[in-house]
Structure formats: C-alpha cells, structure tokens
Amino acid sequence: MAVETEFRAGLEAAGAEPTVERRIKAVKLAVAQQVAHLNNGASVTGTGFFNHRYEPDMVINFQGGDCRTVYIRLTSDPLRLVAEYPKADDTPMVVPITDFATHHHDQPGWRDLTSLAHESGGWVADPSALDTLREGAVNQPTTQLLSSALVSGGVGVDDERSVRNLTTNVEEGFAAAGKVESHAVEATIGVLGDSLNASEFGRFARMLRAIWVGSGGDTDKFPAPDRFDRLSPDDINYLIATISTGSPEFWRTVGRGFNGSLLPALSTPSITSDAFQHVVAGALPTLTSKAVKARLDSQPSLFNTSEPFWTVEDSCLAVRGSGWSCLLAAKTLSELPATPKKVRQQTQPREYGITPEIGEARLAKAGAKLVSATYVDGVWRRTADPLLDSPSDSRTLGELNLDNDNTRITTLTVSAPEVSNLSVHYDTLVATGQTSASYPTAPLLRVAIPLLIDLSVRDTTGLRSLLAFDPPRTEDRQPTLFDD
Amino acid sequence: MPGEEPHDTGWNGVEYVSTWLQATLRVETTWKTTDHVLGDLLEFEWTHGGRTFSYDLGGKFQGSDVDGQGFAAEVKNYSGLSDLSKHYRDFLAKCYVATLRDPRRFSHYLWVSWIPLPPSSWREYRTAEKVREAVLHDDNRLRVFGSDDLETSQGLLDLTCLGTVAERIWMVTVNDREMNLVPTPEQRALMEAGRILTPLAGRF
C-alpha cells in the first residue's frame, strides 16, 4: 500500500471537493507543487485545460528558458493512457494520478505506452515514481539531480520500482566514478541513456566524467571518452541551482573536474552560492594565474564583516575581504580592470609607495624572499641592483640602507615556493611575474595578498583556510601567515 | 463503478467523442466515469430504488455563451437502429433526475450517436413533452417517482424541470470523418501562441 505523502494527500483531498472546478484546481495544484519540488529551478504555470489530449494542464519553466508541458491523466490503465496520450507535437511529461498496477508489465497496452513515450520523448511517471524521487532527493544530491533531470528531460515510463532501480544505479555510478571504477560507471551511463533525453543525459555524463577526473581518473579511461566533454559553466550553474543537498566534499569534487579558468563565466546566483566556495576550492589545486590586482574599497562595503571569500569581480575570479578585493588574471594582464589614467597621473609615489618598515612587515607575512626593490627617494629613483647579485637568503630592506623617512618603495620583486620573481607594483597594486610567467593560484595569492594589502587578523585567519587547501610543503618553503 | 472500459464495445465511441470534442478547441476538459477524482460526478442515484446511473462522458465548454459550463454526454456508437429510441427515452429520464438532484452540475446534456433517431418526430425530441413522456414511461415511473401508477406519477411531475431539461438537451450525430473538421495542427499552434498561463507553483 502506498505511503501517504503530501502529494497523495493533495490528490486524495481533491476527490473530496464538491465541484468539478475545485477538484480540477486541487489536482493541478498538487501536481504542480510536486513537480516544482522535484526540479529545484522550475516554476510551473497552469493553462485553462485539464486532462486534455491537445492542450497541456501546465507548463514547467526551467531556468535558462527551456520548458516542458505536463499532461495530467485520471487513469493509470496503460491501454487508456495510450488512447489519451498527448497529441501535441512536443515532449510531454504525463502524470497519471493513480499508481500503475503492481503487475503492469503484463497489462494490455503497456508495451505500446512505453514505445509511445520513447518515440515522443515523453516521460510518464505515476505518483509512486514521483514520490520515490522526492523522498530520495531529500538527502541524496545525485537523486536530487536525477529528479530534476527526469522532470526536465525524462523519457519512458516509470513507477516506484523502476525509479528505485534508477536511483540506486545512479548512486552506484557516482560512487564508482569517485573510485575510478569504469565498469559501474559504464553501466550507469547505459541506464541513463535510456531514461533521459540527449541534453540531460549529456549533462549527467559530463558530471560523472568530472567526478572521475576530480577523483584522479585518467580522462582517456573514462567510458566512451570521446562522447563527453568537460563540465561547462552552464552545467555548473544548473548543478548549483538544482542540488541543495551537496556536501562541501561533493562540490570540491565537482570543482576538481571543472576547468577553473571558466569560473568567472558562472552566473550570479551560482557565484553567490555557498557551493561556489567549494567548487573554487576544488578547482584551486590546478588553477593557474598570471597576475593579481588588489582593489581597496573607497567606501565601507557590505562585506566588511565577512571573512575572505571567493567571488567574481569585473569578470575576474577574486578574493574579497574586509574593504578590499584581489582580482586574478588567468592568462593575460588585460583581463584585469585598468587603473584609471587620471588616478595614476595625480597620485605621487609618496602616496602609493610603501615605507621600508611596512615592506619588511609584509615580506615577513608573505614568507617571501626579497629579490629586488624599486624605490623613490625624493625626486629620483634607483634600483637596488646589488641585491640581485647577493647570494644571501636573508636580504632585507634594512640592508639596503633605505632609512630615509621619505623613502617609498614602488615595486618589490620577491620569490617563494612555486612563485619566483613576482613583482608587486604599488602604483597599480598589481602583482605579476615576467612576461611569460604563470603561477599556481593558491601560492600566488598566499604571497601576493600580504604584499599588496595590510591584512586584518580576521582576514589573515580567513585567508589561511581559504588558500591553505592542500598547501605544498617543501623544505625550501618559509613559514608564512598560512602556517599554524 | 459503471462505465465504458477499453475492452467494452462502447469504449471506442466514447474515446472518439472525447477526442473530437477536445479537438474542436471548445472544450476545456472531458472525463469518463472510470476516471479518478472526477468520475463519480457523472454518477447519480435514481430518485427511488437506490440504483445508480451514470453518463459516459463529462466535460466543460470554453468560449462564447457556453464558456465554463459543464456538460454530460451519453454516447451511442451503434451502426444500426437497434433500440436507440428506448435508450434516448432512458437518457431523458436520467437528465430529469440529474437536474432535480443537482441542477448546477451540468448545464448541457449531449446525446451523441452515429445514427440519428427516427426523423419522423425530429422536432419533438428536445421538447418538455418528450421529457414528460420519457419519465412517465413504464420503464421509468417507478425509479423516478416511486410509483407504478401513472396518475400518481403525473401528480409528482416537476414541470419546471421538464422545461429545463428540454432546453439543456443537445442532439449530436457524428460520423467517423468528424475529425477532419477540427483545426489542423498548424491552426492550433497559432491559437496556442496566445495561450494564457497562470502561476501554479513557484520555485521550491
């Protein structure tokens, strides 16, 4: 006997309404709410029709602009469902409001119904199927993803039993992808191919591939490697909009399989989600950057009380802290917003440059070795060339005799593990290497941010957790603010 | 629950009429006796004797002066004359009882057949007198009035109801080519472009 659920209670209550109009309204509302629960990003609008061959009862509108029609049916008899199958030329979702019979596979019309659904790209799902998906989606992100995919692009005929088989198979497939076991992944891909349209199937397969790669699997050994590409920004947007139950580890695994340079292409809702922080964390170990640009807020920002977090500013991946942000250029300096010419002309080195004392403090925080410094002393500029020839690892700004109160450093060039010859320009607040240099992003930020900005204690603590994900540990590396 | 099932002879006729009515674009919904949630609304109890009857099809019109009004239909997919007149008499008696029991449920009663009733009395089929004859017929008196006596039954007649039923009767004769007279998919698509959608459920 079917378990009483909100959906069933709604359908049951509909039958107790006194008039045709109220019964129809109650049934449509129950189905609409069930559908909206199953697809997190969907909104449902109703038509003036009900149980109609030509006109849908409702239309599901998905994020991104796609839609799907829903046809409610008042019978679960396969023969009647075949006769009453939607005649419109679309890919309908058909919802009989009662369960299929236990031995429905033996019923006349079952085979025809299944064929009809596949031929039309339609999905027929009885209440037991929908309730099973909804129940499973509460705690299981893969089932949540499957629910959304079926509502959006499910194909075939499903009841509780078939949905349970499908969800189990998908869970096993995802677990197998995480363990880089091709056999189970291949089986899941096969099952999903029969249950989803090409669009949803492709997204699912890319997701499996991302987890496979994120778990250390070789791309070439993923089942049918030529068929599936990497996750696209649209895929990530969809996943974040769809899955509300994903754990941090789940999102980090997704991030590991994602091309991190595409992070700025994600939608605003994705970027502002909690999942985004974990996706970036997952992508971080393989993410490289060309340069970092710091920006100081001219006015107190809404974020002033927050610990540093990942975001996107001016189409660049960025870390935002209290009153500042650091933007990353992935491949070229031109990705960074330019410092307005007017500001540069009016600002004197005395204003933007840092004192040797501050420089010393920042070098210590960054754990970087000084390579060279460019500074102004009054009206002239010189480069501390002798330093470049010094073999010493303990060179400090103090040894340069930069003890004049008026001295301001305009550029520091430093080296640290994985970050060699990084030049920090205080006029533009940009840290970059030589022309062709590109750095692993986390080490770059660990060095660049403390050199560019005077960090608060809160910022320091926050950055430690934000960037210390899998920190490299080498004997050569000096202790930094990111070490406990 | 009574009603036509897919394996019944009459089912194809009911299915055909249901599809045809929907294809006209003048019907919001149809349902059958065996349908969940709405099926029981096609069922009525005779005034006396405790037995029930049901219509083959229920529905709602859309557009013009019948917009939003409910209908019940009796479908007779017979190829020969058979006992069609007797069935029509029963149909009228049912409509009389249904109107007495719940006058607002159905504003229209459709008699749909593949062959017409005898044309000799064609003008009389939708008159109060014809309804009166039907309910007072030997076959119906007892279950409608609780009495086999004609005079007693006549005294119990609701004259207003007779007139109401007569006004609500539609006689529709269809044939298997009726579906050629409905809008084409292209015409339908044009009309669907103006489909009005109302929010049912937002994002959860």
XYZ file of C-alpha atoms in Angstrom:
688
model
C 0.000 0.000 0.000
C 1.278 3.413 -0.950
C 2.674 5.601 1.812
C 0.680 8.752 2.464
C 2.646 11.712 1.214
C 1.896 15.379 0.714
C 1.295 14.650 -2.958
C -1.082 11.763 -2.319
C -2.878 13.691 0.386
C -3.372 16.534 -2.086
C -4.790 14.197 -4.722
C -6.967 12.459 -2.149
C -8.326 15.766 -0.906
C -9.136 16.811 -4.463
C -11.631 13.987 -4.769
C -13.498 15.271 -1.729
C -14.083 18.733 -3.177
C -17.737 19.352 -4.066
C -17.411 20.765 -7.578
C -15.626 19.944 -10.806
C -13.771 23.246 -10.764
C -12.443 22.814 -7.243
C -11.400 19.233 -7.872
C -9.508 20.207 -11.011
C -7.826 23.093 -9.218
C -6.793 20.861 -6.326
C -5.351 18.165 -8.610
C -3.422 20.686 -10.666
C -2.033 22.347 -7.580
C -0.905 19.019 -6.106
C 0.844 18.025 -9.336
C 2.378 21.480 -9.826
C 3.803 21.515 -6.314
C 5.168 18.007 -6.728
C 6.854 18.942 -9.996
C 8.315 22.128 -8.531
C 9.696 20.139 -5.586
C 11.330 17.666 -7.946
C 13.036 20.341 -10.002
C 14.516 22.983 -7.798
C 14.831 25.580 -10.509
C 11.398 25.191 -12.064
C 8.322 27.330 -11.873
C 5.009 25.970 -13.025
C 2.224 27.814 -14.782
C -1.212 26.426 -15.454
C -3.373 26.512 -18.576
C -7.145 26.582 -18.651
C -7.223 22.942 -19.719
C -7.403 19.679 -17.830
C -6.951 16.053 -18.833
C -6.786 17.212 -22.462
C -5.271 15.422 -25.466
C -4.201 18.578 -27.268
C -3.537 21.101 -24.549
C -1.285 20.654 -21.508
C -2.523 21.168 -17.984
C 0.560 23.132 -17.137
C 3.932 24.249 -18.400
C 7.154 23.830 -16.442
C 9.541 26.716 -16.994
C 13.142 25.873 -16.284
C 15.990 28.207 -15.500
C 17.649 29.025 -18.768
C 14.404 29.383 -20.655
C 13.529 25.805 -21.559
C 10.081 24.488 -20.782
C 8.145 21.240 -20.745
C 4.435 20.569 -20.951
C 2.629 18.461 -18.350
C -0.467 16.423 -19.070
C -2.433 15.056 -16.137
C -4.278 11.817 -16.648
C -7.082 10.479 -14.485
C -6.298 6.848 -15.185
C -3.285 4.564 -14.924
C -4.677 1.933 -17.292
C -1.948 1.581 -19.958
C -4.477 0.981 -22.711
C -6.322 4.166 -21.873
C -3.091 6.104 -21.448
C -2.151 5.095 -24.985
C -5.538 6.277 -26.279
C -5.313 9.508 -24.308
C -1.626 10.150 -24.987
C -0.969 13.847 -25.730
C -1.385 14.577 -29.394
C 0.584 17.796 -29.452
C 3.992 17.675 -31.077
C 6.157 18.140 -28.006
C 7.975 16.043 -25.421
C 5.356 15.804 -22.698
C 5.523 14.791 -19.100
C 2.441 12.678 -18.405
C 1.261 12.262 -14.825
C -1.413 9.657 -14.156
C -2.842 10.491 -10.751
C -3.034 6.877 -9.623
C -0.312 4.255 -9.461
C 0.218 1.666 -12.141
C -0.993 -1.796 -11.205
C 1.592 -3.980 -9.479
C 1.930 -6.290 -12.468
C 1.501 -3.589 -15.054
C 4.060 -5.113 -17.373
C 1.520 -7.828 -18.142
C -1.291 -5.374 -18.824
C -2.536 -4.783 -22.349
C -1.134 -1.585 -23.722
C 1.953 -1.418 -21.513
C 4.367 -2.118 -24.326
C 2.601 0.374 -26.595
C 2.706 3.019 -23.870
C 6.428 2.511 -23.364
C 7.088 2.730 -27.100
C 4.921 5.812 -27.422
C 6.759 7.557 -24.593
C 10.165 6.802 -26.091
C 9.119 7.776 -29.607
C 7.706 11.097 -28.475
C 10.486 11.864 -25.992
C 7.839 11.859 -23.284
C 8.029 10.762 -19.664
C 5.124 9.008 -17.984
C 5.555 8.833 -14.203
C 2.939 7.671 -11.724
C 2.611 9.108 -8.179
C 4.752 6.346 -6.697
C 7.591 7.247 -9.064
C 7.393 10.942 -8.249
C 7.154 10.353 -4.510
C 10.126 7.982 -4.593
C 12.220 10.618 -6.330
C 11.131 13.333 -3.923
C 11.859 11.182 -0.897
C 15.290 10.185 -2.226
C 16.216 13.731 -3.154
C 15.947 14.955 0.426
C 19.391 13.705 1.409
C 20.978 12.435 -1.745
C 22.370 15.005 -4.194
C 22.564 12.512 -7.037
C 18.873 11.677 -6.640
C 18.104 15.390 -6.487
C 19.998 15.795 -9.719
C 18.203 12.809 -11.234
C 14.802 14.189 -10.195
C 15.500 17.453 -11.925
C 16.858 15.723 -14.989
C 13.805 13.475 -15.284
C 11.365 16.346 -14.884
C 13.283 18.285 -17.489
C 14.147 15.507 -19.916
C 12.944 12.147 -18.629
C 11.969 9.585 -21.254
C 9.948 6.382 -20.916
C 7.551 5.105 -18.284
C 8.385 4.956 -14.588
C 6.849 3.662 -11.408
C 8.292 3.243 -7.929
C 10.204 0.100 -8.781
C 11.861 1.433 -11.901
C 12.733 4.710 -10.177
C 14.299 2.848 -7.243
C 16.397 0.836 -9.685
C 17.409 4.006 -11.468
C 18.342 5.960 -8.333
C 20.329 3.024 -6.974
C 22.127 2.672 -10.269
C 22.950 6.363 -10.404
C 24.212 6.426 -6.826
C 26.391 3.419 -7.560
C 27.629 5.077 -10.729
C 28.623 8.254 -8.926
C 30.297 6.277 -6.155
C 32.154 4.285 -8.794
C 33.244 7.465 -10.579
C 34.669 8.652 -7.255
C 36.631 5.403 -7.042
C 37.564 5.472 -10.725
C 35.828 2.152 -11.429
C 34.834 2.108 -15.059
C 32.510 -0.904 -15.096
C 29.818 0.573 -12.828
C 30.141 3.993 -14.455
C 29.605 2.418 -17.839
C 26.503 0.621 -16.570
C 25.091 3.869 -15.196
C 25.744 5.685 -18.452
C 23.860 2.926 -20.256
C 20.849 3.170 -17.944
C 20.766 6.954 -18.066
C 20.884 6.855 -21.841
C 17.568 5.000 -21.814
C 15.952 7.283 -19.257
C 16.939 10.807 -20.291
C 16.915 12.878 -23.444
C 20.202 13.745 -25.108
C 20.604 17.072 -23.315
C 20.063 15.775 -19.788
C 21.984 12.593 -20.492
C 24.961 14.609 -21.738
C 24.982 16.756 -18.620
C 24.805 13.699 -16.378
C 27.622 12.018 -18.267
C 29.768 15.176 -18.042
C 29.064 15.251 -14.329
C 30.204 11.647 -13.960
C 33.262 12.465 -16.009
C 34.029 15.484 -13.824
C 33.882 13.328 -10.707
C 36.000 10.692 -12.426
C 38.661 13.256 -13.313
C 38.285 15.046 -9.980
C 38.956 11.765 -8.246
C 42.199 11.234 -10.116
C 40.858 9.185 -13.028
C 42.508 9.300 -16.417
C 40.316 11.101 -18.950
C 41.120 8.545 -21.629
C 39.938 5.709 -19.449
C 36.510 7.206 -18.768
C 33.876 5.100 -20.575
C 33.339 6.450 -24.094
C 35.816 9.321 -23.548
C 35.195 10.812 -26.982
C 31.497 11.322 -26.348
C 31.652 13.520 -23.304
C 33.296 16.861 -22.757
C 34.204 18.695 -19.559
C 31.543 20.370 -17.465
C 30.534 23.700 -18.943
C 29.672 26.841 -16.951
C 26.022 26.146 -17.826
C 26.371 22.691 -16.305
C 27.771 24.141 -13.084
C 25.008 26.764 -12.971
C 22.461 24.001 -13.397
C 24.034 21.832 -10.715
C 24.205 24.660 -8.205
C 20.610 25.678 -8.931
C 19.437 22.097 -8.698
C 21.323 20.493 -5.856
C 20.678 21.906 -2.417
C 21.959 18.889 -0.519
C 25.526 18.682 -1.822
C 28.230 18.396 0.812
C 31.374 20.539 0.644
C 33.294 17.471 -0.478
C 30.752 16.844 -3.225
C 31.223 20.356 -4.588
C 35.002 20.187 -4.242
C 34.951 17.005 -6.312
C 32.879 18.784 -8.937
C 35.327 21.672 -8.840
C 38.275 19.360 -9.327
C 36.719 18.193 -12.591
C 35.918 21.700 -13.803
C 38.068 23.992 -15.888
C 38.804 26.629 -13.268
C 39.532 29.327 -15.824
C 35.801 29.288 -16.613
C 34.770 30.111 -13.042
C 34.193 33.801 -13.881
C 31.690 32.700 -16.546
C 29.290 31.310 -13.948
C 26.004 33.061 -13.315
C 25.499 35.489 -10.456
C 23.264 33.075 -8.487
C 25.984 30.442 -8.771
C 28.751 32.817 -7.721
C 26.823 33.959 -4.667
C 26.001 30.414 -3.564
C 27.791 28.524 -0.815
C 28.579 25.783 -3.335
C 30.726 28.236 -5.328
C 33.215 28.477 -2.470
C 33.689 24.719 -2.512
C 33.793 24.474 -6.306
C 36.624 27.037 -6.338
C 38.373 25.162 -3.549
C 38.149 22.001 -5.665
C 39.485 23.737 -8.755
C 42.194 25.627 -6.862
C 44.971 22.996 -6.920
C 45.008 23.025 -10.725
C 44.203 26.687 -11.201
C 46.940 28.945 -12.553
C 47.022 32.714 -12.788
C 49.063 35.368 -14.494
C 48.604 38.257 -12.083
C 46.755 39.628 -9.075
C 45.302 43.094 -8.750
C 44.284 44.495 -5.390
C 41.454 46.972 -5.023
C 40.711 48.928 -1.885
C 37.125 49.914 -1.315
C 36.638 53.663 -1.312
C 33.643 53.282 0.963
C 32.751 50.798 3.678
C 31.337 47.775 1.954
C 28.570 45.409 2.840
C 31.211 42.723 3.107
C 33.234 44.424 5.800
C 32.260 41.955 8.440
C 32.885 38.886 6.298
C 35.889 36.652 6.231
C 37.571 36.494 2.838
C 35.624 34.546 0.266
C 35.712 33.722 -3.436
C 33.736 35.825 -5.812
C 33.866 37.263 -9.301
C 34.510 40.947 -9.919
C 34.843 42.588 -13.321
C 34.740 39.140 -14.937
C 37.748 38.011 -12.883
C 37.867 35.395 -10.169
C 38.547 37.302 -6.975
C 39.077 37.028 -3.262
C 37.123 39.585 -1.300
C 37.990 40.583 2.252
C 37.149 43.435 4.593
C 37.371 46.556 2.478
C 39.464 45.007 -0.275
C 39.441 42.500 -3.063
C 42.120 40.798 -5.117
C 41.287 40.003 -8.712
C 43.015 37.278 -10.683
C 44.050 37.395 -14.312
C 44.044 33.860 -15.677
C 46.053 34.355 -18.850
C 46.792 37.996 -19.656
C 47.117 41.220 -17.745
C 44.448 42.732 -19.962
C 41.850 40.654 -18.133
C 42.308 42.931 -15.127
C 40.442 46.204 -14.918
C 42.775 49.064 -15.767
C 43.697 51.663 -13.189
C 42.119 54.880 -14.442
C 44.729 57.081 -16.142
C 43.547 60.139 -14.273
C 44.185 58.485 -10.926
C 47.660 57.348 -11.920
C 48.718 60.812 -13.068
C 47.557 62.529 -9.943
C 48.941 60.049 -7.440
C 52.512 60.588 -6.285
C 54.891 57.787 -5.245
C 54.858 59.223 -1.765
C 51.170 58.381 -1.614
C 51.059 54.957 -3.214
C 54.517 53.675 -2.267
C 55.151 51.820 0.994
C 57.779 52.571 3.605
C 60.648 50.121 4.130
C 59.204 49.227 7.524
C 55.865 48.275 6.024
C 57.664 46.436 3.271
C 59.619 44.432 5.846
C 56.462 43.528 7.698
C 54.665 42.481 4.538
C 57.587 40.398 3.320
C 57.550 38.558 6.615
C 53.827 37.914 6.402
C 54.132 36.675 2.845
C 57.034 34.406 3.713
C 58.764 35.599 0.555
C 62.401 36.282 -0.202
C 63.269 39.720 -1.477
C 64.832 39.755 -4.938
C 64.872 43.442 -5.696
C 63.203 46.709 -4.818
C 62.490 49.828 -6.779
C 62.040 52.923 -4.723
C 61.946 56.673 -4.924
C 63.897 58.956 -2.688
C 62.730 62.461 -3.094
C 62.849 63.194 -6.763
C 64.960 60.304 -8.036
C 64.569 56.635 -8.499
C 67.049 53.812 -8.334
C 67.045 50.085 -8.457
C 68.749 48.061 -5.723
C 70.877 46.252 -8.249
C 73.458 44.907 -5.779
C 70.793 42.710 -4.274
C 70.359 40.774 -7.456
C 73.920 39.524 -7.165
C 73.756 38.729 -3.499
C 73.721 35.034 -2.650
C 72.209 35.666 0.756
C 68.761 34.286 1.648
C 68.336 36.799 4.387
C 68.379 40.007 2.423
C 66.159 42.604 3.951
C 65.102 46.068 3.022
C 67.041 47.289 6.028
C 70.289 46.150 4.429
C 69.574 48.459 1.515
C 70.039 51.472 3.782
C 66.611 52.702 2.844
C 66.389 54.560 6.086
C 65.338 57.892 4.788
C 61.928 58.834 6.142
C 60.921 59.967 2.708
C 61.782 56.693 1.018
C 58.892 54.921 -0.609
C 59.136 51.527 -2.291
C 57.207 51.407 -5.537
C 57.951 47.846 -6.613
C 59.043 44.742 -4.773
C 60.221 41.646 -6.563
C 60.116 38.500 -4.458
C 60.356 34.754 -4.679
C 58.633 31.994 -2.753
C 57.992 28.302 -3.350
C 56.155 27.969 -6.681
C 56.241 31.747 -7.088
C 59.508 33.045 -8.472
C 60.286 36.629 -9.411
C 56.895 38.040 -8.616
C 56.884 41.814 -8.940
C 54.463 43.752 -6.805
C 53.758 47.179 -8.288
C 52.353 49.579 -5.722
C 51.284 52.196 -8.231
C 48.758 49.851 -9.842
C 48.521 47.365 -6.966
C 49.276 44.582 -9.428
C 51.478 41.585 -8.688
C 52.774 39.831 -11.756
C 55.758 37.856 -12.994
C 57.871 38.213 -16.045
C 56.216 38.231 -19.443
C 55.575 34.511 -19.772
C 55.300 33.693 -16.075
C 52.204 31.983 -14.764
C 51.752 30.731 -11.221
C 49.636 28.199 -9.334
C 46.875 30.408 -8.000
C 46.904 29.472 -4.313
C 50.653 30.011 -3.798
C 50.437 33.210 -5.832
C 47.695 34.597 -3.598
C 49.442 33.448 -0.437
C 52.398 35.622 -1.417
C 50.728 38.463 -3.289
C 47.865 39.404 -0.978
C 50.010 40.096 2.136
C 52.411 42.101 -0.007
C 49.626 44.184 -1.549
C 47.405 44.791 1.453
C 47.681 45.312 5.187
C 45.541 42.424 6.364
C 43.413 42.408 9.483
C 43.568 39.491 11.882
C 40.207 38.317 10.586
C 41.460 38.488 7.001
C 44.609 36.595 7.907
C 42.683 33.826 9.597
C 40.158 33.647 6.794
C 42.755 33.549 4.062
C 44.528 30.765 5.866
C 41.515 28.490 5.483
C 40.601 29.793 2.051
C 44.011 29.221 0.496
C 45.617 26.553 2.604
C 43.765 23.807 0.782
C 46.389 21.155 0.096
C 49.274 23.578 0.700
C 52.568 22.437 -0.767
C 55.132 21.578 1.845
C 58.741 21.729 0.839
C 61.890 22.206 2.838
C 62.598 25.297 0.822
C 59.428 26.996 1.933
C 59.489 29.588 4.677
C 56.741 29.702 7.289
C 54.034 32.162 6.341
C 50.844 33.535 7.759
C 49.152 30.441 6.399
C 51.072 28.112 8.670
C 49.774 27.324 12.106
C -18.262 1.854 -10.794
C -20.211 1.663 -14.043
C -18.745 2.965 -17.280
C -17.140 2.014 -20.537
C -13.804 0.210 -20.242
C -11.249 -0.149 -23.030
C -12.338 -3.710 -23.650
C -16.018 -2.713 -23.875
C -17.739 -2.242 -27.204
C -18.824 1.304 -26.416
C -15.412 2.480 -25.276
C -14.163 3.357 -28.747
C -17.171 5.577 -29.281
C -16.683 7.419 -26.007
C -12.992 7.811 -26.718
C -13.720 9.119 -30.203
C -16.235 11.676 -28.968
C -13.932 12.776 -26.168
C -11.058 13.333 -28.597
C -13.274 15.033 -31.165
C -14.770 17.436 -28.633
C -11.305 18.362 -27.380
C -10.060 18.829 -30.925
C -12.753 21.432 -31.584
C -10.902 23.732 -29.167
C -14.209 24.486 -27.493
C -13.760 22.081 -24.609
C -11.521 22.669 -21.588
C -11.741 19.162 -20.253
C -13.526 15.857 -20.583
C -13.598 12.909 -18.270
C -15.107 9.475 -18.121
C -16.970 7.554 -15.466
C -13.939 5.414 -14.739
C -11.662 8.407 -14.207
C -10.326 9.101 -10.743
C -11.263 12.264 -8.918
C -13.973 13.313 -11.380
C -15.611 10.039 -12.419
C -18.122 9.993 -9.569
C -19.513 13.350 -10.674
C -21.043 11.568 -13.655
C -22.943 9.264 -11.357
C -26.436 9.855 -9.947
C -28.884 7.820 -7.916
C -32.359 7.275 -9.292
C -34.904 9.079 -7.150
C -36.267 5.784 -5.938
C -34.958 2.250 -5.605
C -31.386 3.045 -4.641
C -29.863 2.150 -8.026
C -27.476 4.436 -9.807
C -26.816 5.505 -13.375
C -24.004 7.409 -14.970
C -23.197 9.320 -18.121
C -20.423 8.208 -20.454
C -18.612 11.498 -20.546
C -18.428 14.739 -18.632
C -16.770 17.958 -19.608
C -16.634 21.726 -19.688
C -17.036 24.028 -22.646
C -14.938 27.064 -23.292
C -15.674 30.170 -25.269
C -18.757 32.157 -26.320
C -22.010 31.854 -24.388
C -21.278 28.363 -23.042
C -17.898 29.289 -21.576
C -17.163 27.417 -18.380
C -20.422 25.460 -18.459
C -20.443 21.761 -17.709
C -21.904 19.038 -19.885
C -22.667 15.360 -19.580
C -22.821 13.138 -22.628
C -24.362 9.818 -23.490
C -22.557 8.211 -26.406
C -24.195 5.599 -28.620
C -21.811 4.156 -31.147
C -24.368 1.982 -32.890
C -24.278 1.211 -36.577
C -27.899 0.029 -36.764
C -31.145 1.458 -35.433
C -31.257 -1.125 -32.678
C -33.243 0.141 -29.702
C -31.928 3.676 -29.955
C -35.309 5.251 -29.169
C -35.540 3.332 -25.922
C -32.028 4.465 -24.980
C -32.957 8.039 -25.746
C -36.032 7.745 -23.519
C -33.823 6.500 -20.689
C -31.387 9.333 -21.372
C -34.155 11.902 -20.948
C -35.272 10.307 -17.704
C -31.708 10.373 -16.434
C -31.378 14.037 -17.334
C -34.594 14.793 -15.464
C -33.327 13.069 -12.318
C -29.833 14.588 -12.628
C -31.328 18.059 -12.959
C -33.546 17.525 -9.938
C -30.650 16.218 -7.863
C -28.030 18.804 -8.836
C -29.310 21.407 -11.290
C -25.972 23.265 -11.392
C -23.627 20.382 -12.120
C -24.372 20.117 -15.839
C -25.818 22.906 -17.927
C -25.939 20.716 -21.031
C -26.852 17.118 -21.791
C -25.391 15.772 -25.017
C -26.924 12.833 -26.823
C -24.207 11.728 -29.246
C -24.890 8.950 -31.716
C -23.543 7.722 -35.013
C -27.018 7.387 -36.482
C -29.911 9.784 -35.925
C -33.125 8.963 -34.154
C -36.117 8.325 -36.422
C -36.641 11.583 -38.324
C -40.432 11.385 -38.339
C -40.620 13.153 -34.966
C -37.328 15.035 -35.171
C -38.780 18.357 -33.949
C -40.163 16.721 -30.797
C -37.010 15.208 -29.347
C -35.976 18.337 -27.485
C -39.334 19.325 -26.010
C -40.676 19.281 -22.479
C -43.434 16.973 -23.693
C -40.864 14.423 -24.849
C -39.155 14.557 -21.447
C -42.563 14.165 -19.770
C -43.279 11.116 -21.893
C -39.933 9.637 -21.008
C -40.188 9.983 -17.244
C -43.761 8.727 -17.198
C -42.938 5.701 -19.334
C -43.499 2.285 -17.794
C -39.754 1.708 -17.748
C -39.047 4.811 -15.695
C -42.051 5.655 -13.487
C -41.060 3.541 -10.543
C -37.438 4.654 -10.366
C -38.288 8.300 -10.997
C -41.477 8.741 -8.941
C -41.502 5.704 -6.670
C -44.889 4.690 -8.043
C -46.009 2.470 -10.858
C -49.277 4.358 -11.043
C -49.441 6.798 -13.947
C -51.815 9.264 -12.294
C -49.781 9.392 -9.089
C -46.629 9.923 -11.080
C -48.176 12.717 -13.121
C -49.023 14.465 -9.870
C -45.398 14.352 -8.837
C -44.025 15.843 -12.039
C -41.809 18.919 -11.709
C -42.958 20.926 -14.703
C -40.162 23.454 -14.420
C -37.625 20.663 -14.517
C -39.195 19.254 -17.674
C -38.641 22.566 -19.422
C -35.126 22.951 -18.064
C -34.107 19.517 -19.292
C -35.574 20.157 -22.726
C -33.514 23.337 -23.005
C -30.352 21.567 -21.974
C -30.541 18.725 -24.484
C -28.138 18.652 -27.447
C -28.561 16.036 -30.127
C -25.329 15.414 -31.959
C -24.919 12.971 -34.780
C -21.291 12.245 -35.585
C -19.505 10.135 -38.140
C -16.018 8.741 -38.431
C -14.893 11.683 -40.561
C -15.778 14.244 -37.933
C -12.107 14.586 -37.022
C -11.442 16.068 -40.465
C -13.392 19.149 -39.472
C -11.299 20.179 -36.494
C -8.416 22.685 -36.590
C -5.215 21.389 -38.132
C -2.042 21.236 -36.005
C -0.847 24.413 -37.735
C -4.044 26.287 -36.929
C -3.889 25.004 -33.385
C -0.311 26.200 -32.998
C -1.359 29.708 -33.965
C -4.071 29.687 -31.346
C -1.774 28.189 -28.729
C 0.583 31.107 -29.159
C -1.939 33.160 -27.276
C -2.327 30.622 -24.517
C -2.917 32.241 -21.170
C -0.787 30.856 -18.369
C -1.362 31.416 -14.689
C 1.159 30.683 -11.926
C 0.532 27.394 -10.152
C 3.699 26.733 -8.211
C 6.874 28.736 -7.817
C 10.369 27.593 -7.112
C 10.729 25.408 -4.056
